mmCIF file of C-alpha atoms in Angstrom:
data_model
loop_
_atom_site.group_PDB
_atom_site.id
_atom_site.type_symbol
_atom_site.label_atom_id
_atom_site.label_comp_id
_atom_site.label_asym_id
_atom_site.label_seq_id
_atom_site.Cartn_x
_atom_site.Cartn_y
_atom_site.Cartn_z
ATOM 1 C CA MET A 1 2.747 -3.534 8.429
ATOM 2 C CA LEU A 2 -0.562 -4.899 9.836
ATOM 3 C CA LYS A 3 1.354 -7.376 12.012
ATOM 4 C CA LYS A 4 3.491 -4.561 13.448
ATOM 5 C CA ILE A 5 0.449 -2.430 14.303
ATOM 6 C CA THR A 6 -1.284 -5.434 15.903
ATOM 7 C CA LEU A 7 1.814 -6.108 18.034
ATOM 8 C CA ILE A 8 1.901 -2.487 19.222
ATOM 9 C CA LEU A 9 -1.798 -2.509 20.156
ATOM 10 C CA PHE A 10 -1.352 -5.820 21.988
ATOM 11 C CA PHE A 11 1.555 -4.365 23.982
ATOM 12 C CA PHE A 12 -0.562 -1.344 24.963
ATOM 13 C CA SER A 13 -3.430 -3.594 26.110
ATOM 14 C CA VAL A 14 -1.072 -5.648 28.297
ATOM 15 C CA VAL A 15 0.185 -2.475 29.989
ATOM 16 C CA VAL A 16 -3.392 -1.299 30.621
ATOM 17 C CA LEU A 17 -4.400 -4.626 32.163
ATOM 18 C CA LYS A 18 -1.285 -4.625 34.334
ATOM 19 C CA ALA A 19 -1.994 -1.097 35.563
ATOM 20 C CA GLN A 20 -5.613 -1.910 36.378
ATOM 21 C CA THR A 21 -4.511 -4.506 38.940
ATOM 22 C CA CYS A 22 -3.319 -1.774 41.325
ATOM 23 C CA GLY A 23 -6.835 -0.484 42.026
ATOM 24 C CA PHE A 24 -9.179 2.405 41.256
ATOM 25 C CA GLY A 25 -7.462 5.671 40.350
ATOM 26 C CA CYS A 26 -4.008 4.248 39.720
ATOM 27 C CA LEU A 27 -4.224 4.898 35.971
ATOM 28 C CA GLY A 28 -3.771 8.566 36.808
ATOM 29 C CA MET A 29 -4.361 10.981 33.927
ATOM 30 C CA SER A 30 -6.234 10.445 30.709
ATOM 31 C CA GLY A 31 -7.434 13.187 28.388
ATOM 32 C CA PHE A 32 -6.680 15.247 25.317
ATOM 33 C CA TYR A 33 -3.912 17.559 24.158
ATOM 34 C CA GLY A 34 -2.921 19.976 21.447
ATOM 35 C CA GLY A 35 0.472 21.345 20.580
ATOM 36 C CA TYR A 36 2.935 22.682 18.054
ATOM 37 C CA THR A 37 5.706 20.726 16.330
ATOM 38 C CA ILE A 38 8.834 21.578 14.385
ATOM 39 C CA GLN A 39 10.351 18.673 12.461
ATOM 40 C CA GLU A 40 13.455 18.528 10.296
ATOM 41 C CA TYR A 41 13.777 16.094 7.396
ATOM 42 C CA ASP A 42 16.068 15.237 4.499
ATOM 43 C CA ALA A 43 14.784 16.871 1.300
ATOM 44 C CA ASP A 44 17.909 16.697 -0.890
ATOM 45 C CA ALA A 45 16.043 14.959 -3.712
ATOM 46 C CA LEU A 46 13.120 17.407 -3.606
ATOM 47 C CA ASN A 47 15.465 20.396 -3.535
ATOM 48 C CA SER A 48 17.366 18.953 -6.477
ATOM 49 C CA VAL A 49 14.176 18.720 -8.551
ATOM 50 C CA ILE A 50 13.156 22.277 -7.678
ATOM 51 C CA ALA A 51 16.625 23.578 -8.557
ATOM 52 C CA SER A 52 16.282 21.981 -12.008
ATOM 53 C CA GLU A 53 12.899 23.617 -12.602
ATOM 54 C CA ILE A 54 13.699 27.245 -11.774
ATOM 55 C CA PRO A 55 16.630 29.577 -12.568
ATOM 56 C CA GLN A 56 19.605 29.192 -10.250
ATOM 57 C CA ASP A 57 19.461 32.778 -9.018
ATOM 58 C CA ALA A 58 15.816 32.270 -7.933
ATOM 59 C CA PHE A 59 16.575 29.172 -5.867
ATOM 60 C CA THR A 60 17.108 30.977 -2.553
ATOM 61 C CA LYS A 61 15.088 28.737 -0.203
ATOM 62 C CA LYS A 62 15.370 25.036 0.506
ATOM 63 C CA PHE A 63 12.990 22.509 2.011
ATOM 64 C CA GLY A 64 13.984 20.653 5.161
ATOM 65 C CA ARG A 65 11.985 21.943 8.135
ATOM 66 C CA ALA A 66 8.211 21.526 8.475
ATOM 67 C CA GLN A 67 6.027 23.077 11.153
ATOM 68 C CA GLY A 68 2.453 22.510 12.258
ATOM 69 C CA TYR A 69 0.056 21.231 14.865
ATOM 70 C CA ARG A 70 -0.483 18.021 16.806
ATOM 71 C CA VAL A 71 -3.762 16.885 18.359
ATOM 72 C CA GLY A 72 -4.217 13.707 20.309
ATOM 73 C CA GLY A 73 -5.072 11.971 23.510
ATOM 74 C CA ASN A 74 -3.319 10.377 26.445
ATOM 75 C CA ILE A 75 -5.046 6.998 26.541
ATOM 76 C CA PHE A 76 -3.769 6.507 30.074
ATOM 77 C CA ARG A 77 -0.928 7.578 32.328
ATOM 78 C CA ALA A 78 -0.313 4.755 34.773
ATOM 79 C CA GLY A 79 1.442 5.806 37.970
ATOM 80 C CA PHE A 80 3.439 3.241 39.897
ATOM 81 C CA SER A 81 5.863 3.549 42.795
ATOM 82 C CA GLY A 82 8.469 6.028 41.584
ATOM 83 C CA PHE A 83 7.702 5.964 37.855
ATOM 84 C CA PHE A 84 4.923 6.324 35.270
ATOM 85 C CA ILE A 85 3.985 4.932 31.862
ATOM 86 C CA THR A 86 1.859 6.768 29.304
ATOM 87 C CA ALA A 87 0.173 5.474 26.157
ATOM 88 C CA LYS A 88 -0.910 8.068 23.610
ATOM 89 C CA GLY A 89 -2.336 8.453 20.153
ATOM 90 C CA PHE A 90 -2.138 11.540 17.960
ATOM 91 C CA TYR A 91 -2.534 13.104 14.541
ATOM 92 C CA GLN A 92 0.092 15.486 13.228
ATOM 93 C CA PHE A 93 -0.244 17.866 10.298
ATOM 94 C CA LEU A 94 2.878 19.702 9.180
ATOM 95 C CA ASN A 95 3.718 21.771 6.136
ATOM 96 C CA GLU A 96 6.454 23.821 4.527
ATOM 97 C CA LYS A 97 5.899 26.310 1.711
ATOM 98 C CA HIS A 98 8.277 28.356 -0.441
ATOM 99 C CA THR A 99 7.613 30.814 -3.244
ATOM 100 C CA TYR A 100 10.257 31.515 -5.870
ATOM 101 C CA GLU A 101 10.118 34.775 -7.805
ATOM 102 C CA LEU A 102 10.765 34.376 -11.529
ATOM 103 C CA SER A 103 11.294 37.075 -14.160
ATOM 104 C CA SER A 104 7.635 37.463 -15.110
ATOM 105 C CA SER A 105 5.785 35.283 -12.595
ATOM 106 C CA SER A 106 6.311 33.136 -9.523
ATOM 107 C CA LYS A 107 6.309 29.463 -8.652
ATOM 108 C CA GLU A 108 5.125 28.068 -5.340
ATOM 109 C CA TYR A 109 5.828 24.668 -3.758
ATOM 110 C CA LYS A 110 3.852 23.519 -0.716
ATOM 111 C CA LEU A 111 4.696 20.244 1.031
ATOM 112 C CA SER A 112 2.319 18.648 3.558
ATOM 113 C CA LEU A 113 3.547 15.912 5.912
ATOM 114 C CA ASN A 114 0.680 14.338 7.845
ATOM 115 C CA TYR A 115 0.733 11.261 10.028
ATOM 116 C CA TRP A 116 -1.045 9.187 12.645
ATOM 117 C CA GLY A 117 0.978 8.018 15.616
ATOM 118 C CA LEU A 118 0.892 5.706 18.620
ATOM 119 C CA GLY A 119 3.420 6.266 21.390
ATOM 120 C CA LEU A 120 4.498 4.984 24.776
ATOM 121 C CA ASP A 121 6.658 6.836 27.290
ATOM 122 C CA PHE A 122 8.394 5.952 30.544
ATOM 123 C CA GLY A 123 9.563 8.404 33.183
ATOM 124 C CA PHE A 124 9.637 9.377 36.820
ATOM 125 C CA PRO A 125 8.736 12.422 38.941
ATOM 126 C CA LEU A 126 11.548 14.729 40.008
ATOM 127 C CA PHE A 127 9.306 17.094 41.973
ATOM 128 C CA SER A 128 5.616 17.244 42.781
ATOM 129 C CA PHE A 129 5.079 19.519 39.759
ATOM 130 C CA PHE A 130 7.737 18.209 37.345
ATOM 131 C CA ASP A 131 8.149 14.803 35.665
ATOM 132 C CA PHE A 132 11.092 13.677 33.546
ATOM 133 C CA LYS A 133 10.240 11.541 30.515
ATOM 134 C CA LEU A 134 13.256 9.286 30.288
ATOM 135 C CA ILE A 135 12.235 7.802 26.964
ATOM 136 C CA GLU A 136 9.336 7.947 24.537
ATOM 137 C CA GLY A 137 8.975 5.774 21.474
ATOM 138 C CA GLY A 138 6.298 5.025 18.969
ATOM 139 C CA ALA A 139 5.148 4.188 15.477
ATOM 140 C CA THR A 140 3.738 6.537 12.851
ATOM 141 C CA ILE A 141 2.016 6.191 9.479
ATOM 142 C CA PHE A 142 2.930 9.010 7.081
ATOM 143 C CA SER A 143 1.190 10.513 4.079
ATOM 144 C CA SER A 144 2.423 13.478 2.077
ATOM 145 C CA LYS A 145 1.243 15.885 -0.605
ATOM 146 C CA LEU A 146 3.182 18.278 -2.814
ATOM 147 C CA GLU A 147 1.353 21.162 -4.504
ATOM 148 C CA ILE A 148 3.114 23.096 -7.275
ATOM 149 C CA SER A 149 1.469 26.258 -8.569
ATOM 150 C CA ASN A 150 2.520 28.474 -11.472
ATOM 151 C CA GLY A 151 1.623 32.061 -12.249
ATOM 152 C CA THR A 152 0.578 35.015 -10.143
ATOM 153 C CA HIS A 153 -3.032 35.383 -11.277
ATOM 154 C CA GLU A 154 -4.823 32.258 -12.443
ATOM 155 C CA LYS A 155 -2.865 29.446 -10.849
ATOM 156 C CA ASN A 156 -2.068 26.196 -12.586
ATOM 157 C CA ILE A 157 -1.699 23.642 -9.787
ATOM 158 C CA LYS A 158 -0.074 20.219 -9.928
ATOM 159 C CA ILE A 159 -0.656 17.890 -6.995
ATOM 160 C CA TYR A 160 1.449 14.833 -6.149
ATOM 161 C CA GLU A 161 0.616 12.487 -3.276
ATOM 162 C CA THR A 162 2.191 9.429 -1.687
ATOM 163 C CA ILE A 163 1.502 6.173 -3.482
ATOM 164 C CA LYS A 164 1.607 4.061 -0.320
ATOM 165 C CA THR A 165 1.973 4.552 3.418
ATOM 166 C CA ASP A 166 4.674 2.787 5.424
ATOM 167 C CA LEU A 167 5.127 2.273 9.128
ATOM 168 C CA SER A 168 7.765 4.619 10.560
ATOM 169 C CA TYR A 169 9.262 5.165 14.000
ATOM 170 C CA TYR A 170 10.410 7.803 16.453
ATOM 171 C CA ILE A 171 12.236 7.916 19.784
ATOM 172 C CA GLY A 172 12.614 10.828 22.154
ATOM 173 C CA THR A 173 12.764 12.285 25.641
ATOM 174 C CA GLY A 174 11.150 15.200 27.437
ATOM 175 C CA PHE A 175 9.332 16.577 30.462
ATOM 176 C CA VAL A 176 5.877 17.164 31.929
ATOM 177 C CA PHE A 177 5.273 20.363 33.940
ATOM 178 C CA HIS A 178 2.095 20.135 36.048
ATOM 179 C CA LEU A 179 0.176 23.407 36.326
ATOM 180 C CA ILE A 180 -2.761 21.699 38.040
ATOM 181 C CA PRO A 181 -1.832 18.059 38.843
ATOM 182 C CA ASN A 182 -3.905 15.508 36.917
ATOM 183 C CA TYR A 183 -5.833 18.249 35.108
ATOM 184 C CA ILE A 184 -3.583 20.710 33.251
ATOM 185 C CA SER A 185 0.065 20.227 32.284
ATOM 186 C CA ILE A 186 2.607 21.378 29.719
ATOM 187 C CA GLU A 187 4.582 18.630 28.002
ATOM 188 C CA GLY A 188 7.688 18.962 25.873
ATOM 189 C CA THR A 189 9.306 16.273 23.736
ATOM 190 C CA ALA A 190 12.484 16.224 21.669
ATOM 191 C CA PHE A 191 12.546 13.290 19.258
ATOM 192 C CA TYR A 192 14.457 11.584 16.473
ATOM 193 C CA SER A 193 12.226 10.484 13.615
ATOM 194 C CA ILE A 194 12.835 7.779 10.998
ATOM 195 C CA PHE A 195 10.628 7.667 7.903
ATOM 196 C CA ASN A 196 10.779 7.468 4.091
ATOM 197 C CA ILE A 197 8.552 8.823 1.330
ATOM 198 C CA ASP A 198 9.680 6.665 -1.564
ATOM 199 C CA ASP A 199 7.518 8.027 -4.344
ATOM 200 C CA MET A 200 4.652 10.376 -5.186
ATOM 201 C CA GLU A 201 2.290 10.623 -8.141
ATOM 202 C CA ASP A 202 -0.512 12.822 -9.501
ATOM 203 C CA ALA A 203 -4.153 11.873 -10.198
ATOM 204 C CA GLN A 204 -3.221 10.591 -13.668
ATOM 205 C CA GLY A 205 -0.570 8.256 -12.282
ATOM 206 C CA ASN A 206 2.411 10.375 -13.354
ATOM 207 C CA LYS A 207 5.239 9.968 -10.871
ATOM 208 C CA PHE A 208 7.198 12.767 -9.284
ATOM 209 C CA VAL A 209 10.581 11.778 -10.708
ATOM 210 C CA VAL A 210 13.732 12.224 -8.647
ATOM 211 C CA SER A 211 17.279 11.585 -9.828
ATOM 212 C CA ASN A 212 18.940 10.466 -6.587
ATOM 213 C CA LEU A 213 20.289 6.909 -6.376
ATOM 214 C CA THR A 214 17.872 5.721 -3.669
ATOM 215 C CA GLY A 215 14.769 6.977 -5.476
ATOM 216 C CA THR A 216 13.482 8.452 -2.196
ATOM 217 C CA VAL A 217 11.666 11.792 -2.389
ATOM 218 C CA LEU A 218 11.892 12.519 1.354
ATOM 219 C CA SER A 219 13.409 10.811 4.359
ATOM 220 C CA GLY A 220 13.324 11.611 8.028
ATOM 221 C CA LYS A 221 16.421 10.754 9.983
ATOM 222 C CA LYS A 222 16.442 14.091 11.732
ATOM 223 C CA PHE A 223 15.363 15.718 14.986
ATOM 224 C CA GLY A 224 12.158 17.468 15.933
ATOM 225 C CA ALA A 225 10.390 18.918 18.961
ATOM 226 C CA THR A 226 6.816 19.207 20.219
ATOM 227 C CA LEU A 227 5.352 21.444 22.926
ATOM 228 C CA GLN A 228 1.808 20.645 23.971
ATOM 229 C CA LEU A 229 -0.908 21.455 26.508
ATOM 230 C CA ASN A 230 -2.521 18.446 28.212
ATOM 231 C CA LEU A 231 -6.071 18.561 29.578
ATOM 232 C CA GLY A 232 -6.512 15.547 31.808
ATOM 233 C CA LEU A 233 -9.161 13.581 33.644
ATOM 234 C CA PRO A 234 -8.285 11.293 36.576
ATOM 235 C CA LEU A 235 -9.259 7.663 35.978
#
């Protein structure tokens, strides 16, 4: 995994050096952003475990769509003749929570999906105020936490977390709408994410056991979308 991250950082540095050869100001927009993300994922194994722990008539909600916030920065947006390239880094924190009503109490499951990401996009301007992101791709490092609470008064909480973090990937497309060029813009991205959460365990080392053949608690071979506000500074 370290070799893959090093290769990505090296590729970003080459792009920066190449962009700097075109003179002062050609790097265009750098800055920070914040946004909101909806991401789907495969939770068949998790749903199967929950269904085995509660009565069938109480199992009315399934996991599979997390929502939350993204914060990050555009390291640079290099403008060339007719196209642009952007390098970005971000942190994403998503969660999904469901409460199941039992005969004399309730049971709550809360899943957190957090990850760091590095991305690179390529696109071109269609109008002076609108850019089309032809493609965006990147690498992410996931961590996850599952909290299970019992009872309606004094809660008994079990917490399972990922044992290890693996390098994952995403690819997408989108747009950039410039409200104030180089300073304020709205950016939208639709993406396809690929990741796996193989196993989770509690503080005592007890694993969250799943019965599916792959042994994977969660996997992400699904679509998602992010809408964000960019605050930029010309370089």
